[in-house]
Amino acid sequence: MTDKSAQPRVMIFDTTLRDGEQSPGATMTHEEKLEIASLLDEMGVDIIEAGFPIASEGDFAAVTEISKLSKNSTICGLARANFKDIDRCWEAVRHARSPRIHTFIGTSPLHRAIPNLTMDEMAQRIHDTVTHARNLCDNVQWSPMDATRTEHDYLCRVVEIAIKAGASTINIPDTVGYTAPRESADLIRMLLERVPGADGVIFATHCHNDLGMATANALAAVDAGARQIECTINGLGERAGNTALEEVVMAMKVRNDIMPYRTGIDTTKIMNLSRRVSAVSGFAVQFNKAIVGKNAFLHESGIHQDGVLKNVETFEIMRPEDIGLHQKNLTMGKHSGRAALRSKMSELGFDLADNQLNDLFVRFKALADRKKEVYDDDLIALVADEATQDAHDFLQVKRLRVICGTEGPQEAELTLSVDGVEHATDATGDGPVDAAFNAVRAIFPHEAHLQLYQVHAVTAGTDAQATVSIRLEEDGRIATGQSADTDTIVASVKAYVNALNRLIVRRQKTAPDADVKGVNYKDA
Ligand code: KIV
Ligand code: ZN
C-alpha cells in the first residue's frame, strides 16, 4: 500500500464562480454563488476564485459575502493590472480568513498590442501592480495571460519580476486552449529551470479546452512540477470550457500509480456539486461526459452487463460511490413519507434544510399524484427545478392553459407576475410552444432571440417529466434557462421565463469600467 501522505500535494483552485460564470449564459444569482462556494469549501477546494470584484456590484457583493462565509478555503478575487481593480479586489477578499489577490495581464505579442505597451513598459507595470497587491495582501497570485503564446525569454523575464515583487503563486494560463501535453510540461519545466526564485513559489496551470486537451495539459504540467491546478466543476467556462475539476482529481486518484499526487478533495461530494452547478448555471452536463455524465457508469451492452455483474472491475475503473453516486435507484411513490424523502435525498447527496425539505415534499407529492413511480432522476430534476425559481424572481409563471391539436388555432392563456403584479393574456401561435411563448412576449415585450430550445425526458415512460433548456440572446448577452415538469409546455414556459429572469440579471451587470489601456493604471 502506497503512503499517500508522502506524495506531493496538488492544490485545487476552483474558478467555477469566475472563469466558469464568465461563460456566456452561465450567470448565477447571488444566492446561487454563495451556495456553490459553500459546497466547494466543504469539498476541500484549497482556493476558490469567487469572482471579479470590479466587474459589477453583484460580483463585488458575492466575493465579499463568500469571503465572510468561507470556513476552510482561501478566497481569491481577480483583478486586472491596475491599482483600481486591485484595490476593489482587496476590499472584497480582505474579509476572508485566508484572502488572495489574483492579478493578471496579457503578455503574448497579441495581448501586448491591446494596451499598446512596449515590453519594458509592461514589465514596469507588472512590477508596480504586483508590488501594490503585495502591499495589501500577503497572498498574491500573478498570471501572464496567454502565457503559452508568449516568447519564452520574455515570459521568464516577467515571471521573475512578479516573483521579486512578491507574488507567491505564478499561474501559467493557456488562455486560448492552444497547447498540448508535452508542450505544457516543457513550459513549466523551462520556467522552473530558468527563472531565479522559481523554487520558492508555486506554479499553477490554467488550461482551456478548445482542443479538448485541458485535462491532459493540466496533468502534464503537474508532472513537470506545477502544484496548483485551476479548474471548474463540469469544465464550465468560456468557449469549450476549462479543465474539469472532477477529471483531474479522479485521474490522480484512479491512476495514482502513474500520477502519484494527492489533493484535499473529498471526491464523494463531486456528483452533488456537478448537479448543483448544472442546475444553477443552466448548462446541462453532456450524457457521455467523463466522471459526471449520466452514462459514465451505465452499462448498456449485454457483454458489459454480464462482465460487470460477475466482477465490477471488468468494465469499471472507479466505483460510483467514489464520486457520491448511489445507484440503488429505489423508487418512491405517493405513500412515501417525509422521512423516506429526507433519507433518499441525503443518499443522493442533497442535505436539505427543513424548509427546503418541506418545499420539496409538497412538489414531490404533486409529482407522485401525476406519476406512478418517482425515480432518483425525477427527484434530482425537482431539486434542480426548485433552484430555477425564486420567490424574488422578477417574472413568475402563475397560470397556463394551452389548447392544441389537429383542429383550429393553437391558443395559450397565460398569467405572469411581473415584478409582483399579475398580468393575463391570450395568444395564438404556430403550435402550443409558439403560442405560449407569444403570450410571454405579449405580457413582457423583449427583443431577446431564442437560440436554443431543447427537450429531454428525465426517465422512461409517457408520464416522464420533461426537462427543457432554453438559450436566449439579446445584444450579445446570452442567458440560459431550465425547468422540469410532466407537462412539456409548462416546463417550456417556465424554462423560457427562467432564461428571461437571468437575462434581466445580466442586463443589470455593468461592463467593467476600469482602465484597460494602461494609461492611468495607478489611479485609484
Ligand atoms: O484564461 C485566462 O488566461 C484567465 C486569466 C484571467 C487567468 O482566465
Ligand atoms: Zn481562463
Short mmCIF file of C-alpha atoms and ligand atoms in Angstrom, two decimals:
data_model
loop_
_atom_site.label_atom_id
_atom_site.label_comp_id
_atom_site.label_asym_id
_atom_site.label_seq_id
_atom_site.Cartn_x
_atom_site.Cartn_y
_atom_site.Cartn_z
CA MET A 1 0.00 0.00 0.00
CA THR A 2 1.50 3.38 -1.01
CA ASP A 3 1.84 6.06 1.66
CA LYS A 4 -0.19 8.82 0.06
CA SER A 5 0.70 11.35 2.72
CA ALA A 6 4.26 11.31 1.40
CA GLN A 7 3.11 12.25 -2.11
CA PRO A 8 3.37 15.84 -3.37
CA ARG A 9 0.19 17.79 -2.62
CA VAL A 10 -1.50 19.47 -5.59
CA MET A 11 -3.63 22.47 -4.68
CA ILE A 12 -7.06 22.64 -6.30
CA PHE A 13 -8.03 26.17 -7.33
CA ASP A 14 -11.65 26.28 -8.40
CA THR A 15 -12.72 29.08 -10.73
CA THR A 16 -16.32 27.97 -11.42
CA LEU A 17 -17.58 31.24 -9.96
CA ARG A 18 -15.19 33.40 -12.02
CA ASP A 19 -13.99 31.81 -15.26
CA GLY A 20 -16.99 29.43 -15.27
CA GLU A 21 -19.56 32.11 -14.61
CA GLN A 22 -17.94 34.26 -17.32
CA SER A 23 -19.19 31.70 -19.84
CA PRO A 24 -21.97 33.24 -21.96
CA GLY A 25 -25.28 32.26 -20.41
CA ALA A 26 -23.91 30.85 -17.15
CA THR A 27 -24.89 33.81 -14.97
CA MET A 28 -25.68 32.77 -11.40
CA THR A 29 -27.64 34.71 -8.83
CA HIS A 30 -26.06 35.95 -5.60
CA GLU A 31 -27.64 33.14 -3.52
CA GLU A 32 -26.58 30.52 -6.05
CA LYS A 33 -22.97 31.74 -5.90
CA LEU A 34 -22.99 31.54 -2.09
CA GLU A 35 -24.40 28.02 -2.21
CA ILE A 36 -21.80 26.80 -4.72
CA ALA A 37 -18.98 28.44 -2.74
CA SER A 38 -20.10 26.74 0.45
CA LEU A 39 -20.22 23.34 -1.30
CA LEU A 40 -16.72 23.91 -2.74
CA ASP A 41 -15.47 24.89 0.70
CA GLU A 42 -16.92 21.69 2.21
CA MET A 43 -15.49 19.57 -0.60
CA GLY A 44 -11.94 20.62 0.27
CA VAL A 45 -11.11 23.02 -2.56
CA ASP A 46 -7.94 24.84 -1.49
CA ILE A 47 -8.64 28.13 -3.25
CA ILE A 48 -11.99 29.42 -4.51
CA GLU A 49 -11.81 32.16 -7.12
CA ALA A 50 -15.08 33.79 -6.13
CA GLY A 51 -15.35 36.44 -8.84
CA PHE A 52 -14.01 39.59 -10.45
CA PRO A 53 -14.92 42.29 -7.90
CA ILE A 54 -14.55 45.31 -10.19
CA ALA A 55 -16.72 43.77 -12.91
CA SER A 56 -20.02 44.68 -11.23
CA GLU A 57 -21.64 45.50 -7.91
CA GLY A 58 -23.04 41.96 -7.97
CA ASP A 59 -19.59 40.38 -8.33
CA PHE A 60 -18.24 42.60 -5.58
CA ALA A 61 -21.08 41.66 -3.22
CA ALA A 62 -20.68 37.94 -3.97
CA VAL A 63 -16.90 37.94 -3.40
CA THR A 64 -17.35 39.94 -0.17
CA GLU A 65 -20.02 37.62 1.17
CA ILE A 66 -18.18 34.44 0.18
CA SER A 67 -15.07 35.82 1.91
CA LYS A 68 -17.04 36.35 5.10
CA LEU A 69 -18.63 32.89 5.00
CA SER A 70 -15.67 30.73 3.97
CA LYS A 71 -14.59 28.20 6.57
CA ASN A 72 -11.65 26.36 5.06
CA SER A 73 -10.76 27.59 1.59
CA THR A 74 -8.61 30.56 0.64
CA ILE A 75 -10.83 33.11 -1.14
CA CYS A 76 -9.41 34.75 -4.20
CA GLY A 77 -10.64 37.63 -6.36
CA LEU A 78 -9.48 38.56 -9.85
CA ALA A 79 -8.02 41.97 -10.75
CA ARG A 80 -6.54 43.37 -13.94
CA ALA A 81 -3.16 45.06 -13.82
CA ASN A 82 -4.26 48.41 -12.48
CA PHE A 83 -4.49 49.82 -8.97
CA LYS A 84 -8.24 50.42 -9.10
CA ASP A 85 -9.01 46.76 -9.86
CA ILE A 86 -6.57 45.57 -7.21
CA ASP A 87 -7.95 47.90 -4.52
CA ARG A 88 -11.51 46.83 -5.28
CA CYS A 89 -10.47 43.19 -5.19
CA TRP A 90 -8.79 43.64 -1.80
CA GLU A 91 -11.85 45.42 -0.43
CA ALA A 92 -13.88 42.28 -1.20
CA VAL A 93 -11.46 39.48 -0.22
CA ARG A 94 -9.98 41.12 2.86
CA HIS A 95 -12.84 39.67 4.95
CA ALA A 96 -11.70 36.12 4.29
CA ARG A 97 -9.88 34.02 6.88
CA SER A 98 -7.34 33.49 4.11
CA PRO A 99 -7.55 36.07 1.28
CA ARG A 100 -5.73 36.10 -2.06
CA ILE A 101 -5.46 38.73 -4.81
CA HIS A 102 -5.05 37.32 -8.31
CA THR A 103 -3.82 39.91 -10.79
CA PHE A 104 -3.07 39.32 -14.46
CA ILE A 105 -2.02 40.92 -17.73
CA GLY A 106 -1.78 39.53 -21.26
CA THR A 107 1.91 39.04 -22.10
CA SER A 108 1.85 37.47 -25.58
CA PRO A 109 2.52 39.73 -28.61
CA LEU A 110 -1.20 39.79 -29.47
CA HIS A 111 -2.18 40.72 -25.92
CA ARG A 112 0.59 43.29 -25.52
CA ALA A 113 -0.83 45.09 -28.53
CA ILE A 114 -4.16 45.74 -26.77
CA PRO A 115 -2.91 48.25 -24.21
CA ASN A 116 -0.16 49.10 -26.73
CA LEU A 117 2.67 48.69 -24.23
CA THR A 118 6.28 48.02 -25.09
CA MET A 119 7.92 45.04 -23.41
CA ASP A 120 9.69 47.38 -20.98
CA GLU A 121 6.53 49.33 -20.17
CA MET A 122 4.66 46.11 -19.48
CA ALA A 123 7.49 44.79 -17.29
CA GLN A 124 7.37 48.01 -15.26
CA ARG A 125 3.62 47.73 -14.92
CA ILE A 126 3.87 44.14 -13.69
CA HIS A 127 6.39 45.23 -11.09
CA ASP A 128 4.17 48.13 -9.93
CA THR A 129 0.89 46.24 -9.80
CA VAL A 130 2.21 43.10 -8.10
CA THR A 131 4.03 45.31 -5.56
CA HIS A 132 0.80 47.23 -4.96
CA ALA A 133 -1.17 43.99 -4.47
CA ARG A 134 1.51 42.60 -2.15
CA ASN A 135 1.38 45.74 -0.03
CA LEU A 136 -2.30 45.00 0.57
CA CYS A 137 -2.30 41.20 0.85
CA ASP A 138 0.28 38.58 1.86
CA ASN A 139 -1.03 36.12 -0.67
CA VAL A 140 -0.70 37.31 -4.29
CA GLN A 141 -1.10 35.26 -7.44
CA TRP A 142 0.06 36.61 -10.76
CA SER A 143 -0.84 35.38 -14.25
CA PRO A 144 0.75 36.22 -17.61
CA MET A 145 -2.40 35.76 -19.70
CA ASP A 146 -1.81 33.81 -22.94
CA ALA A 147 1.45 32.52 -21.44
CA THR A 148 1.54 29.59 -23.86
CA ARG A 149 1.88 32.04 -26.80
CA THR A 150 4.36 34.37 -25.06
CA GLU A 151 8.04 34.42 -26.14
CA HIS A 152 9.98 32.24 -23.65
CA ASP A 153 12.64 34.85 -22.88
CA TYR A 154 10.04 37.48 -22.16
CA LEU A 155 7.93 35.04 -20.11
CA CYS A 156 10.97 34.21 -17.94
CA ARG A 157 11.70 37.91 -17.54
CA VAL A 158 8.19 38.87 -16.39
CA VAL A 159 7.76 35.83 -14.15
CA GLU A 160 11.00 36.79 -12.41
CA ILE A 161 9.72 40.36 -11.95
CA ALA A 162 6.44 39.12 -10.44
CA ILE A 163 8.28 36.80 -8.05
CA LYS A 164 10.63 39.59 -6.96
CA ALA A 165 7.65 41.91 -6.45
CA GLY A 166 6.14 39.39 -4.04
CA ALA A 167 3.83 37.01 -5.93
CA SER A 168 3.83 33.60 -4.23
CA THR A 169 1.83 31.77 -6.92
CA ILE A 170 2.62 32.08 -10.61
CA ASN A 171 -0.20 30.85 -12.80
CA ILE A 172 0.57 29.86 -16.38
CA PRO A 173 -2.63 30.20 -18.43
CA ASP A 174 -3.27 28.51 -21.73
CA THR A 175 -5.89 31.17 -22.35
CA VAL A 176 -6.96 30.05 -25.81
CA GLY A 177 -6.60 26.29 -25.30
CA TYR A 178 -3.71 26.12 -27.75
CA THR A 179 -1.09 23.99 -26.05
CA ALA A 180 -0.65 20.19 -25.95
CA PRO A 181 0.51 17.96 -23.08
CA ARG A 182 4.23 17.74 -23.95
CA GLU A 183 4.47 21.48 -24.54
CA SER A 184 2.51 22.23 -21.36
CA ALA A 185 5.02 20.18 -19.34
CA ASP A 186 8.04 21.65 -21.13
CA LEU A 187 6.88 25.18 -20.38
CA ILE A 188 6.63 24.56 -16.63
CA ARG A 189 9.98 22.75 -16.65
CA MET A 190 11.61 25.61 -18.58
CA LEU A 191 10.31 28.20 -16.08
CA LEU A 192 11.42 26.14 -13.08
CA GLU A 193 14.89 25.77 -14.57
CA ARG A 194 15.45 29.27 -15.89
CA VAL A 195 13.70 31.73 -13.56
CA PRO A 196 15.65 32.78 -10.48
CA GLY A 197 13.45 32.31 -7.40
CA ALA A 198 11.14 29.82 -9.15
CA ASP A 199 11.82 27.19 -6.50
CA GLY A 200 10.31 29.46 -3.84
CA VAL A 201 6.87 29.85 -5.45
CA ILE A 202 4.03 27.59 -6.54
CA PHE A 203 3.43 27.22 -10.26
CA ALA A 204 -0.18 26.83 -11.32
CA THR A 205 -1.65 25.53 -14.55
CA HIS A 206 -4.81 27.08 -16.05
CA CYS A 207 -5.97 25.37 -19.22
CA HIS A 208 -8.85 25.91 -21.60
CA ASN A 209 -10.38 23.07 -23.56
CA ASP A 210 -10.55 24.42 -27.11
CA LEU A 211 -8.70 21.40 -28.49
CA GLY A 212 -10.12 19.00 -25.90
CA MET A 213 -6.77 18.75 -24.08
CA ALA A 214 -7.35 20.84 -20.94
CA THR A 215 -7.28 17.89 -18.53
CA ALA A 216 -4.27 16.27 -20.21
CA ASN A 217 -2.42 19.61 -20.32
CA ALA A 218 -3.05 20.29 -16.63
CA LEU A 219 -1.88 16.82 -15.58
CA ALA A 220 1.22 17.11 -17.78
CA ALA A 221 2.04 20.44 -16.10
CA VAL A 222 1.74 18.76 -12.69
CA ASP A 223 4.14 16.04 -13.80
CA ALA A 224 6.61 18.78 -14.70
CA GLY A 225 6.33 20.46 -11.30
CA ALA A 226 3.16 22.60 -11.23
CA ARG A 227 1.50 22.26 -7.84
CA GLN A 228 -1.79 24.06 -8.39
CA ILE A 229 -4.48 23.15 -10.91
CA GLU A 230 -7.06 25.75 -11.89
CA CYS A 231 -10.32 24.15 -12.85
CA THR A 232 -14.11 24.32 -12.79
CA ILE A 233 -16.92 21.93 -11.95
CA ASN A 234 -18.20 20.19 -15.10
CA GLY A 235 -15.43 22.02 -17.01
CA LEU A 236 -17.71 25.09 -17.15
CA GLY A 237 -16.07 28.05 -18.84
CA GLU A 238 -15.87 30.26 -21.88
CA ARG A 239 -15.97 28.58 -25.31
CA ALA A 240 -15.09 24.89 -24.78
CA GLY A 241 -14.58 25.50 -21.06
CA ASN A 242 -11.81 24.99 -18.52
CA THR A 243 -10.09 21.92 -17.09
CA ALA A 244 -12.80 19.91 -15.28
CA LEU A 245 -12.12 19.56 -11.55
CA GLU A 246 -13.70 16.11 -11.39
CA GLU A 247 -11.49 14.85 -14.23
CA VAL A 248 -8.12 15.91 -12.83
CA VAL A 249 -8.97 14.90 -9.28
CA MET A 250 -10.28 11.46 -10.25
CA ALA A 251 -7.41 10.92 -12.72
CA MET A 252 -4.87 11.45 -9.91
CA LYS A 253 -6.89 9.19 -7.62
CA VAL A 254 -7.59 6.34 -10.02
CA ARG A 255 -4.15 6.39 -11.70
CA ASN A 256 -2.21 7.27 -8.58
CA ASP A 257 0.28 4.59 -9.65
CA ILE A 258 1.48 6.79 -12.54
CA MET A 259 0.36 10.19 -11.15
CA PRO A 260 1.45 9.97 -7.52
CA TYR A 261 -0.05 13.23 -6.26
CA ARG A 262 -2.63 13.89 -3.59
CA THR A 263 -5.32 16.55 -3.27
CA GLY A 264 -7.50 17.62 -0.36
CA ILE A 265 -10.73 16.91 -2.25
CA ASP A 266 -13.47 14.74 -0.76
CA THR A 267 -14.41 13.07 -4.04
CA THR A 268 -17.75 11.80 -2.67
CA LYS A 269 -19.02 15.38 -2.97
CA ILE A 270 -18.33 15.59 -6.72
CA MET A 271 -21.67 14.36 -8.04
CA ASN A 272 -23.73 16.71 -5.90
CA LEU A 273 -21.61 19.71 -6.92
CA SER A 274 -21.85 18.72 -10.56
CA ARG A 275 -25.65 18.61 -10.33
CA ARG A 276 -25.89 21.89 -8.47
CA VAL A 277 -23.57 23.70 -10.89
CA SER A 278 -25.51 22.32 -13.83
CA ALA A 279 -28.80 23.42 -12.27
CA VAL A 280 -27.75 26.95 -11.35
CA SER A 281 -25.68 27.66 -14.46
CA GLY A 282 -28.32 26.21 -16.78
CA PHE A 283 -25.57 24.23 -18.54
CA ALA A 284 -26.68 20.61 -18.85
CA VAL A 285 -23.92 18.01 -18.48
CA GLN A 286 -23.50 16.00 -21.65
CA PHE A 287 -24.58 12.36 -21.17
CA ASN A 288 -21.16 10.95 -22.05
CA LYS A 289 -19.13 13.49 -20.01
CA ALA A 290 -16.24 11.83 -18.16
CA ILE A 291 -16.90 11.14 -14.46
CA VAL A 292 -20.22 13.01 -14.04
CA GLY A 293 -22.16 12.30 -17.26
CA LYS A 294 -25.42 10.36 -16.92
CA ASN A 295 -23.90 7.46 -18.87
CA ALA A 296 -20.50 7.44 -17.16
CA PHE A 297 -21.38 4.38 -15.06
CA LEU A 298 -24.09 2.85 -17.26
CA HIS A 299 -23.50 -0.48 -18.94
CA GLU A 300 -25.97 -0.94 -21.75
CA SER A 301 -24.49 -3.70 -23.89
CA GLY A 302 -25.05 -7.35 -22.95
CA ILE A 303 -21.31 -8.15 -22.81
CA HIS A 304 -20.64 -5.22 -20.46
CA GLN A 305 -23.58 -6.02 -18.19
CA ASP A 306 -22.56 -9.64 -17.93
CA GLY A 307 -18.97 -8.69 -17.10
CA VAL A 308 -19.99 -6.09 -14.54
CA LEU A 309 -22.34 -8.49 -12.80
CA LYS A 310 -19.54 -11.05 -12.45
CA ASN A 311 -16.89 -8.56 -11.37
CA VAL A 312 -17.44 -4.78 -11.42
CA GLU A 313 -13.77 -4.19 -12.20
CA THR A 314 -14.22 -5.85 -15.61
CA PHE A 315 -15.51 -2.61 -17.06
CA GLU A 316 -15.37 -0.12 -14.17
CA ILE A 317 -12.17 1.64 -13.16
CA MET A 318 -13.78 3.52 -10.29
CA ARG A 319 -16.80 2.99 -8.11
CA PRO A 320 -19.84 5.26 -8.48
CA GLU A 321 -19.77 5.77 -4.68
CA ASP A 322 -16.29 7.33 -5.01
CA ILE A 323 -17.91 10.37 -6.60
CA GLY A 324 -21.01 10.24 -4.42
CA LEU A 325 -23.22 8.47 -6.96
CA HIS A 326 -25.56 5.98 -5.32
CA GLN A 327 -27.33 3.95 -7.91
CA LYS A 328 -29.79 2.00 -5.84
CA ASN A 329 -32.50 3.90 -7.68
CA LEU A 330 -35.22 2.67 -5.31
CA THR A 331 -38.43 4.26 -6.43
CA MET A 332 -40.61 6.42 -4.24
CA GLY A 333 -44.38 6.57 -4.54
CA LYS A 334 -47.21 8.73 -3.33
CA HIS A 335 -47.30 6.90 0.00
CA SER A 336 -43.65 7.64 0.80
CA GLY A 337 -43.30 9.97 3.76
CA ARG A 338 -41.12 12.93 4.62
CA ALA A 339 -38.53 10.78 6.44
CA ALA A 340 -38.16 8.50 3.40
CA LEU A 341 -37.73 11.56 1.20
CA ARG A 342 -35.10 13.03 3.52
CA SER A 343 -33.17 9.77 3.57
CA LYS A 344 -33.41 9.38 -0.22
CA MET A 345 -32.23 12.97 -0.77
CA SER A 346 -29.31 12.51 1.56
CA GLU A 347 -28.37 9.30 -0.27
CA LEU A 348 -28.41 11.35 -3.49
CA GLY A 349 -26.07 13.88 -1.87
CA PHE A 350 -28.59 16.60 -1.01
CA ASP A 351 -28.58 17.55 2.66
CA LEU A 352 -31.64 19.75 2.74
CA ALA A 353 -32.61 22.17 5.46
CA ASP A 354 -36.08 21.60 6.99
CA ASN A 355 -37.74 24.35 4.96
CA GLN A 356 -36.16 23.07 1.73
CA LEU A 357 -37.34 19.54 2.54
CA ASN A 358 -40.85 20.81 3.22
CA ASP A 359 -40.98 22.62 -0.13
CA LEU A 360 -39.61 19.60 -1.92
CA PHE A 361 -42.08 17.29 -0.17
CA VAL A 362 -45.04 19.32 -1.46
CA ARG A 363 -43.69 19.19 -5.00
CA PHE A 364 -42.81 15.50 -4.67
CA LYS A 365 -46.40 14.70 -3.60
CA ALA A 366 -47.76 16.68 -6.54
CA LEU A 367 -45.47 14.77 -8.87
CA ALA A 368 -46.33 11.41 -7.28
CA ASP A 369 -50.01 12.14 -7.92
CA ARG A 370 -49.28 12.54 -11.60
CA LYS A 371 -46.66 9.83 -11.98
CA LYS A 372 -46.81 6.20 -10.78
CA GLU A 373 -43.20 5.93 -9.65
CA VAL A 374 -40.82 8.71 -8.78
CA TYR A 375 -37.24 7.79 -9.66
CA ASP A 376 -33.95 9.27 -8.41
CA ASP A 377 -33.64 11.31 -11.59
CA ASP A 378 -37.13 12.73 -11.02
CA LEU A 379 -36.11 13.91 -7.56
CA ILE A 380 -32.89 15.42 -8.87
CA ALA A 381 -34.92 17.21 -11.56
CA LEU A 382 -37.30 18.52 -8.88
CA VAL A 383 -34.41 19.96 -6.85
CA ALA A 384 -32.87 21.45 -9.99
CA ASP A 385 -36.24 22.94 -10.94
CA GLU A 386 -36.63 24.44 -7.47
CA ALA A 387 -33.27 26.15 -8.00
CA THR A 388 -34.53 27.81 -11.18
CA GLN A 389 -37.40 29.53 -9.39
CA ASP A 390 -37.16 32.04 -6.64
CA ALA A 391 -39.88 33.91 -4.80
CA HIS A 392 -37.96 37.12 -5.64
CA ASP A 393 -37.84 36.46 -9.39
CA PHE A 394 -38.92 39.44 -11.47
CA LEU A 395 -41.08 37.22 -13.70
CA GLN A 396 -43.07 34.28 -12.36
CA VAL A 397 -45.43 31.88 -14.12
CA LYS A 398 -48.75 31.82 -12.26
CA ARG A 399 -51.18 30.01 -14.60
CA LEU A 400 -51.05 28.44 -18.03
CA ARG A 401 -53.69 26.77 -20.21
CA VAL A 402 -52.96 25.66 -23.72
CA ILE A 403 -55.31 24.35 -26.40
CA CYS A 404 -53.74 22.36 -29.20
CA GLY A 405 -54.48 19.52 -31.58
CA THR A 406 -55.38 18.95 -35.19
CA GLU A 407 -58.28 21.42 -35.21
CA GLY A 408 -58.23 25.18 -35.06
CA PRO A 409 -55.66 27.65 -33.83
CA GLN A 410 -53.25 26.75 -31.02
CA GLU A 411 -54.05 29.02 -28.13
CA ALA A 412 -52.40 29.84 -24.82
CA GLU A 413 -53.87 31.66 -21.83
CA LEU A 414 -51.12 32.84 -19.51
CA THR A 415 -50.90 34.71 -16.23
CA LEU A 416 -47.46 36.04 -15.43
CA SER A 417 -46.39 38.02 -12.40
CA VAL A 418 -44.15 40.92 -13.45
CA ASP A 419 -42.33 42.50 -10.51
CA GLY A 420 -45.12 41.32 -8.18
CA VAL A 421 -48.09 42.41 -10.35
CA GLU A 422 -50.13 39.77 -12.17
CA HIS A 423 -50.90 40.19 -15.89
CA ALA A 424 -53.01 37.83 -18.00
CA THR A 425 -53.26 37.44 -21.77
CA ASP A 426 -54.29 35.09 -24.60
CA ALA A 427 -52.10 34.40 -27.61
CA THR A 428 -52.14 32.15 -30.64
CA GLY A 429 -49.18 30.62 -32.43
CA ASP A 430 -47.80 28.01 -34.69
CA GLY A 431 -48.12 25.13 -32.23
CA PRO A 432 -48.58 25.16 -28.45
CA VAL A 433 -45.00 26.19 -27.58
CA ASP A 434 -45.08 29.10 -30.02
CA ALA A 435 -48.49 30.21 -28.69
CA ALA A 436 -47.27 30.06 -25.07
CA PHE A 437 -44.03 31.94 -25.84
CA ASN A 438 -46.04 34.57 -27.76
CA ALA A 439 -48.12 35.05 -24.60
CA VAL A 440 -44.93 35.63 -22.58
CA ARG A 441 -43.79 38.18 -25.17
CA ALA A 442 -47.19 39.92 -25.10
CA ILE A 443 -47.01 40.40 -21.33
CA PHE A 444 -43.29 41.15 -21.14
CA PRO A 445 -42.15 42.57 -24.50
CA HIS A 446 -38.45 41.98 -25.21
CA GLU A 447 -36.04 41.71 -28.11
CA ALA A 448 -34.28 38.53 -26.93
CA HIS A 449 -33.90 35.97 -29.61
CA LEU A 450 -34.42 32.24 -28.96
CA GLN A 451 -31.17 30.46 -29.82
CA LEU A 452 -31.86 27.03 -28.40
CA TYR A 453 -34.91 25.03 -27.33
CA GLN A 454 -34.23 21.50 -26.16
CA VAL A 455 -36.46 18.88 -24.50
CA HIS A 456 -35.26 15.73 -22.70
CA ALA A 457 -37.29 13.06 -20.93
CA VAL A 458 -35.92 12.65 -17.39
CA THR A 459 -36.89 8.97 -17.19
CA ALA A 460 -38.58 6.37 -19.38
CA GLY A 461 -42.39 6.20 -19.76
CA THR A 462 -45.01 8.50 -21.23
CA ASP A 463 -45.64 10.02 -17.80
CA ALA A 464 -41.96 11.09 -17.55
CA GLN A 465 -41.01 14.63 -16.62
CA ALA A 466 -39.57 16.71 -19.44
CA THR A 467 -36.56 18.94 -18.77
CA VAL A 468 -36.48 21.89 -21.10
CA SER A 469 -33.37 24.00 -21.76
CA ILE A 470 -33.64 27.42 -23.38
CA ARG A 471 -30.94 29.82 -24.58
CA LEU A 472 -31.78 33.47 -25.26
CA GLU A 473 -29.59 36.14 -26.82
CA GLU A 474 -30.03 39.90 -26.57
CA ASP A 475 -27.39 42.40 -27.73
CA GLY A 476 -24.61 39.84 -27.35
CA ARG A 477 -25.79 38.87 -23.85
CA ILE A 478 -26.69 35.21 -23.50
CA ALA A 479 -28.84 33.62 -20.82
CA THR A 480 -29.93 30.04 -20.39
CA GLY A 481 -32.94 28.68 -18.52
CA GLN A 482 -34.11 25.24 -17.45
CA SER A 483 -37.22 23.70 -15.99
CA ALA A 484 -38.80 20.28 -15.49
CA ASP A 485 -42.45 19.22 -15.43
CA THR A 486 -44.58 16.29 -16.53
CA ASP A 487 -46.28 18.82 -18.80
CA THR A 488 -43.80 19.69 -21.54
CA ILE A 489 -45.46 23.04 -22.32
CA VAL A 490 -45.42 24.12 -18.67
CA ALA A 491 -41.73 23.15 -18.46
CA SER A 492 -41.09 25.11 -21.68
CA VAL A 493 -42.72 28.31 -20.43
CA LYS A 494 -41.01 28.06 -17.04
CA ALA A 495 -37.63 27.50 -18.72
CA TYR A 496 -38.26 30.50 -21.01
CA VAL A 497 -39.17 32.68 -18.04
CA ASN A 498 -36.14 31.39 -16.11
CA ALA A 499 -33.90 32.44 -19.01
CA LEU A 500 -35.59 35.87 -19.13
CA ASN A 501 -35.00 36.34 -15.38
CA ARG A 502 -31.32 35.54 -15.91
CA LEU A 503 -31.16 37.93 -18.83
CA ILE A 504 -32.54 40.66 -16.59
CA VAL A 505 -29.75 39.92 -14.04
CA ARG A 506 -27.22 40.01 -16.87
CA ARG A 507 -28.55 43.37 -18.11
CA GLN A 508 -28.02 44.77 -14.63
CA LYS A 509 -24.36 43.76 -14.66
CA THR A 510 -22.41 46.79 -15.81
CA ALA A 511 -19.41 46.43 -18.09
CA PRO A 512 -16.06 46.52 -16.26
CA ASP A 513 -15.19 50.18 -16.06
CA ALA A 514 -11.54 50.11 -15.08
CA ASP A 515 -8.88 51.32 -17.43
CA VAL A 516 -7.57 48.54 -19.68
CA LYS A 517 -5.47 50.68 -21.97
CA GLY A 518 -2.88 51.14 -19.30
CA VAL A 519 -2.65 54.92 -19.31
CA ASN A 520 -3.79 55.63 -15.77
CA TYR A 521 -3.27 52.28 -14.15
CA LYS A 522 -2.06 53.79 -10.88
CA ASP A 523 -5.15 55.98 -10.38
CA ALA A 524 -7.16 54.56 -7.53
O1 KIV B 1 -7.63 32.10 -19.28
C1 KIV B 1 -7.02 33.02 -18.71
O2 KIV B 1 -5.97 33.49 -19.14
C2 KIV B 1 -7.60 33.55 -17.49
C3 KIV B 1 -6.74 34.50 -16.72
C4 KIV B 1 -7.52 35.63 -16.17
C5 KIV B 1 -6.00 33.75 -15.66
O3 KIV B 1 -8.68 33.17 -17.09
ZN ZN B 2 -9.27 31.28 -18.13
#
